[in-house]
PDB file of C-alpha atoms in Angstrom:
ATOM      1  CA  MET A   1     -46.122   1.680  27.773  1.00  0.00           C
ATOM      2  CA  THR A   2     -42.834   3.476  27.281  1.00  0.00           C
ATOM      3  CA  SER A   3     -42.249   6.779  25.548  1.00  0.00           C
ATOM      4  CA  PRO A   4     -38.767   7.297  24.097  1.00  0.00           C
ATOM      5  CA  LEU A   5     -37.162  10.568  25.061  1.00  0.00           C
ATOM      6  CA  PRO A   6     -33.502  11.406  24.441  1.00  0.00           C
ATOM      7  CA  SER A   7     -32.659   7.986  23.035  1.00  0.00           C
ATOM      8  CA  ASP A   8     -34.609   4.888  22.083  1.00  0.00           C
ATOM      9  CA  ASP A   9     -33.584   3.025  25.242  1.00  0.00           C
ATOM     10  CA  VAL A  10     -34.662   5.705  27.734  1.00  0.00           C
ATOM     11  CA  THR A  11     -38.219   5.931  29.020  1.00  0.00           C
ATOM     12  CA  VAL A  12     -40.130   8.609  30.882  1.00  0.00           C
ATOM     13  CA  ALA A  13     -39.750   6.563  34.056  1.00  0.00           C
ATOM     14  CA  ASP A  14     -35.991   7.090  33.858  1.00  0.00           C
ATOM     15  CA  MET A  15     -36.351  10.882  34.003  1.00  0.00           C
ATOM     16  CA  VAL A  16     -36.075  12.559  37.379  1.00  0.00           C
ATOM     17  CA  VAL A  17     -36.360  16.222  38.323  1.00  0.00           C
ATOM     18  CA  PHE A  18     -34.218  17.436  41.193  1.00  0.00           C
ATOM     19  CA  ARG A  19     -34.636  20.723  43.004  1.00  0.00           C
ATOM     20  CA  ILE A  20     -31.266  22.181  43.840  1.00  0.00           C
ATOM     21  CA  SER A  21     -31.239  25.122  46.172  1.00  0.00           C
ATOM     22  CA  PRO A  22     -28.169  27.173  47.050  1.00  0.00           C
ATOM     23  CA  PRO A  23     -25.677  26.497  48.487  1.00  0.00           C
ATOM     24  CA  ALA A  24     -25.993  22.912  47.194  1.00  0.00           C
ATOM     25  CA  ALA A  25     -24.231  22.163  43.914  1.00  0.00           C
ATOM     26  CA  PRO A  26     -26.347  23.754  41.162  1.00  0.00           C
ATOM     27  CA  GLU A  27     -23.535  23.590  38.569  1.00  0.00           C
ATOM     28  CA  PRO A  28     -25.279  21.308  35.994  1.00  0.00           C
ATOM     29  CA  ALA A  29     -28.322  23.588  35.904  1.00  0.00           C
ATOM     30  CA  ILE A  30     -26.309  26.815  35.849  1.00  0.00           C
ATOM     31  CA  ASP A  31     -23.979  25.462  33.156  1.00  0.00           C
ATOM     32  CA  LEU A  32     -26.881  24.542  30.858  1.00  0.00           C
ATOM     33  CA  LEU A  33     -28.609  27.888  31.395  1.00  0.00           C
ATOM     34  CA  ARG A  34     -25.404  29.771  30.587  1.00  0.00           C
ATOM     35  CA  ARG A  35     -24.694  27.671  27.493  1.00  0.00           C
ATOM     36  CA  CYS A  36     -28.182  28.599  26.278  1.00  0.00           C
ATOM     37  CA  ALA A  37     -27.345  32.289  26.897  1.00  0.00           C
ATOM     38  CA  LEU A  38     -29.731  32.609  29.821  1.00  0.00           C
ATOM     39  CA  GLU A  39     -29.035  34.281  33.130  1.00  0.00           C
ATOM     40  CA  ALA A  40     -28.810  32.098  36.222  1.00  0.00           C
ATOM     41  CA  PRO A  41     -30.118  34.454  38.926  1.00  0.00           C
ATOM     42  CA  ALA A  42     -28.492  34.468  42.339  1.00  0.00           C
ATOM     43  CA  GLY A  43     -30.616  33.077  45.145  1.00  0.00           C
ATOM     44  CA  ALA A  44     -32.912  31.143  42.815  1.00  0.00           C
ATOM     45  CA  TYR A  45     -34.022  27.572  43.240  1.00  0.00           C
ATOM     46  CA  TYR A  46     -32.691  25.426  40.422  1.00  0.00           C
ATOM     47  CA  TYR A  47     -34.473  22.436  38.971  1.00  0.00           C
ATOM     48  CA  VAL A  48     -32.677  19.999  36.731  1.00  0.00           C
ATOM     49  CA  LEU A  49     -34.089  17.140  34.648  1.00  0.00           C
ATOM     50  CA  VAL A  50     -31.689  14.212  34.399  1.00  0.00           C
ATOM     51  CA  ASP A  51     -31.808  10.716  32.964  1.00  0.00           C
ATOM     52  CA  VAL A  52     -30.846   8.442  35.834  1.00  0.00           C
ATOM     53  CA  ALA A  53     -30.418   5.477  33.468  1.00  0.00           C
ATOM     54  CA  ALA A  54     -27.990   7.304  31.155  1.00  0.00           C
ATOM     55  CA  GLU A  55     -24.263   6.808  30.970  1.00  0.00           C
ATOM     56  CA  ASP A  56     -23.865  10.176  32.716  1.00  0.00           C
ATOM     57  CA  PRO A  57     -26.796  10.506  35.154  1.00  0.00           C
ATOM     58  CA  HIS A  58     -25.544  13.944  36.251  1.00  0.00           C
ATOM     59  CA  ARG A  59     -25.924  15.515  32.807  1.00  0.00           C
ATOM     60  CA  ALA A  60     -28.652  18.146  32.750  1.00  0.00           C
ATOM     61  CA  LEU A  61     -31.160  17.499  29.962  1.00  0.00           C
ATOM     62  CA  ALA A  62     -33.203  20.554  30.941  1.00  0.00           C
ATOM     63  CA  ALA A  63     -32.805  23.141  33.675  1.00  0.00           C
ATOM     64  CA  ALA A  64     -34.918  25.883  35.211  1.00  0.00           C
ATOM     65  CA  ALA A  65     -34.360  28.703  37.666  1.00  0.00           C
ATOM     66  CA  VAL A  66     -37.227  29.889  39.863  1.00  0.00           C
ATOM     67  CA  ALA A  67     -36.823  33.132  41.795  1.00  0.00           C
ATOM     68  CA  GLY A  68     -39.550  33.491  44.385  1.00  0.00           C
ATOM     69  CA  ARG A  69     -42.609  32.234  42.552  1.00  0.00           C
ATOM     70  CA  ARG A  70     -41.456  33.394  39.115  1.00  0.00           C
ATOM     71  CA  MET A  71     -39.853  31.185  36.467  1.00  0.00           C
ATOM     72  CA  ALA A  72     -36.720  33.203  35.725  1.00  0.00           C
ATOM     73  CA  ALA A  73     -35.227  30.917  33.065  1.00  0.00           C
ATOM     74  CA  ILE A  74     -35.704  27.526  31.456  1.00  0.00           C
ATOM     75  CA  ALA A  75     -33.377  25.768  29.025  1.00  0.00           C
ATOM     76  CA  VAL A  76     -33.177  22.438  27.214  1.00  0.00           C
ATOM     77  CA  GLU A  77     -29.946  20.863  25.980  1.00  0.00           C
ATOM     78  CA  PRO A  78     -29.852  22.106  22.355  1.00  0.00           C
ATOM     79  CA  ALA A  79     -29.336  18.632  20.855  1.00  0.00           C
ATOM     80  CA  LEU A  80     -32.436  17.355  22.700  1.00  0.00           C
ATOM     81  CA  ARG A  81     -34.927  20.089  21.866  1.00  0.00           C
ATOM     82  CA  GLY A  82     -38.326  19.221  20.433  1.00  0.00           C
ATOM     83  CA  ARG A  83     -38.768  16.096  22.571  1.00  0.00           C
ATOM     84  CA  GLY A  84     -40.993  17.529  25.290  1.00  0.00           C
ATOM     85  CA  LEU A  85     -38.263  17.853  27.928  1.00  0.00           C
ATOM     86  CA  GLY A  86     -38.971  21.547  28.586  1.00  0.00           C
ATOM     87  CA  SER A  87     -42.680  20.822  29.004  1.00  0.00           C
ATOM     88  CA  ARG A  88     -41.888  17.911  31.316  1.00  0.00           C
ATOM     89  CA  LEU A  89     -39.636  20.070  33.473  1.00  0.00           C
ATOM     90  CA  LEU A  90     -42.132  22.943  33.558  1.00  0.00           C
ATOM     91  CA  ALA A  91     -44.943  20.573  34.583  1.00  0.00           C
ATOM     92  CA  ASP A  92     -42.814  19.081  37.368  1.00  0.00           C
ATOM     93  CA  VAL A  93     -41.788  22.512  38.683  1.00  0.00           C
ATOM     94  CA  ARG A  94     -45.443  23.588  38.623  1.00  0.00           C
ATOM     95  CA  ARG A  95     -46.519  20.471  40.573  1.00  0.00           C
ATOM     96  CA  THR A  96     -43.753  21.008  43.127  1.00  0.00           C
ATOM     97  CA  LEU A  97     -44.853  24.574  43.807  1.00  0.00           C
ATOM     98  CA  HIS A  98     -48.541  23.609  43.906  1.00  0.00           C
ATOM     99  CA  ALA A  99     -47.753  20.950  46.500  1.00  0.00           C
ATOM    100  CA  ARG A 100     -46.440  23.786  48.691  1.00  0.00           C
ATOM    101  CA  GLY A 101     -49.543  25.885  47.996  1.00  0.00           C
ATOM    102  CA  GLU A 102     -47.711  28.286  45.670  1.00  0.00           C
ATOM    103  CA  VAL A 103     -48.581  29.535  42.193  1.00  0.00           C
ATOM    104  CA  LEU A 104     -45.885  29.581  39.508  1.00  0.00           C
ATOM    105  CA  GLU A 105     -45.658  32.691  37.345  1.00  0.00           C
ATOM    106  CA  LEU A 106     -43.872  33.083  34.045  1.00  0.00           C
ATOM    107  CA  ARG A 107     -43.779  35.700  31.340  1.00  0.00           C
ATOM    108  CA  THR A 108     -43.354  34.990  27.678  1.00  0.00           C
ATOM    109  CA  ASN A 109     -44.336  36.346  24.307  1.00  0.00           C
ATOM    110  CA  ALA A 110     -47.734  35.114  23.200  1.00  0.00           C
ATOM    111  CA  ASP A 111     -47.888  32.871  20.166  1.00  0.00           C
ATOM    112  CA  ALA A 112     -50.192  30.013  19.211  1.00  0.00           C
ATOM    113  CA  ALA A 113     -47.760  27.191  20.048  1.00  0.00           C
ATOM    114  CA  THR A 114     -46.676  28.613  23.412  1.00  0.00           C
ATOM    115  CA  THR A 115     -50.273  29.368  24.360  1.00  0.00           C
ATOM    116  CA  LYS A 116     -51.350  25.804  23.550  1.00  0.00           C
ATOM    117  CA  ILE A 117     -48.471  24.249  25.532  1.00  0.00           C
ATOM    118  CA  LEU A 118     -48.929  26.461  28.593  1.00  0.00           C
ATOM    119  CA  ARG A 119     -52.697  26.011  28.706  1.00  0.00           C
ATOM    120  CA  GLY A 120     -52.199  22.244  28.416  1.00  0.00           C
ATOM    121  CA  LEU A 121     -49.842  22.392  31.411  1.00  0.00           C
ATOM    122  CA  GLY A 122     -52.416  24.212  33.545  1.00  0.00           C
ATOM    123  CA  PHE A 123     -51.415  27.839  33.039  1.00  0.00           C
ATOM    124  CA  THR A 124     -53.800  30.699  32.364  1.00  0.00           C
ATOM    125  CA  ALA A 125     -53.012  34.096  30.932  1.00  0.00           C
ATOM    126  CA  ASP A 126     -53.379  36.780  33.573  1.00  0.00           C
ATOM    127  CA  THR A 127     -56.097  38.975  32.165  1.00  0.00           C
ATOM    128  CA  ASP A 128     -55.993  41.196  35.256  1.00  0.00           C
ATOM    129  CA  ALA A 129     -52.482  42.462  34.523  1.00  0.00           C
ATOM    130  CA  VAL A 130     -52.741  46.222  34.782  1.00  0.00           C
ATOM    131  CA  SER A 131     -49.661  46.968  32.712  1.00  0.00           C
ATOM    132  CA  GLY A 132     -50.301  47.689  29.044  1.00  0.00           C
ATOM    133  CA  ASN A 133     -47.240  45.534  28.315  1.00  0.00           C
ATOM    134  CA  TYR A 134     -49.216  42.315  28.793  1.00  0.00           C
ATOM    135  CA  ALA A 135     -51.896  40.904  26.532  1.00  0.00           C
ATOM    136  CA  SER A 136     -53.375  37.431  26.798  1.00  0.00           C
ATOM    137  CA  ASP A 137     -54.093  36.663  23.145  1.00  0.00           C
ATOM    138  CA  THR A 138     -52.178  39.193  21.081  1.00  0.00           C
ATOM    139  CA  GLU A 139     -49.599  37.405  18.937  1.00  0.00           C
ATOM    140  CA  GLY A 140     -46.048  38.384  19.882  1.00  0.00           C
ATOM    141  CA  ARG A 141     -46.997  40.538  22.882  1.00  0.00           C
ATOM    142  CA  PRO A 142     -45.610  39.754  26.335  1.00  0.00           C
ATOM    143  CA  THR A 143     -48.005  37.693  28.437  1.00  0.00           C
ATOM    144  CA  ARG A 144     -48.005  36.937  32.150  1.00  0.00           C
ATOM    145  CA  TRP A 145     -49.002  33.319  32.873  1.00  0.00           C
ATOM    146  CA  LEU A 146     -50.055  31.877  36.222  1.00  0.00           C
ATOM    147  CA  SER A 147     -50.286  28.196  37.063  1.00  0.00           C
ATOM    148  CA  ARG A 148     -53.718  27.138  38.167  1.00  0.00           C
ATOM    149  CA  ASP A 149     -55.220  23.862  39.288  1.00  0.00           C
ATOM    150  CA  ILE A 150     -56.289  21.797  36.291  1.00  0.00           C
TER     151      ILE A 150
END
């Protein structure tokens, strides 16, 4: 069974996530993050989702920056949004960190769609956050999410 992603002739099997750590060449990831107006933090590990069967297999479809154990930024090529590429990248980054025994943390505003996606990917809202800035189910409030084993 194939699942079309960016184009009708590309399948999930053609998608590959690469971890790029400095000082290797993180330019495709950094370029996409900057074009999406996101900061590419120094010293972060960069993950890039590419289509190895595409005409340009070096083109970043989605990119993420992870600083320590925290997801600092994630971006999807604007023309390809709404196709599950961000979720795919986030799931792959989460699995990579879990394989090393680490927990991925991210912070985002709570809303029904984001909550559903993150819970489906194995994240739980951190209800032990002591800061009043975080709330697990309050619409629009910042929430701290931690990846957990499914």
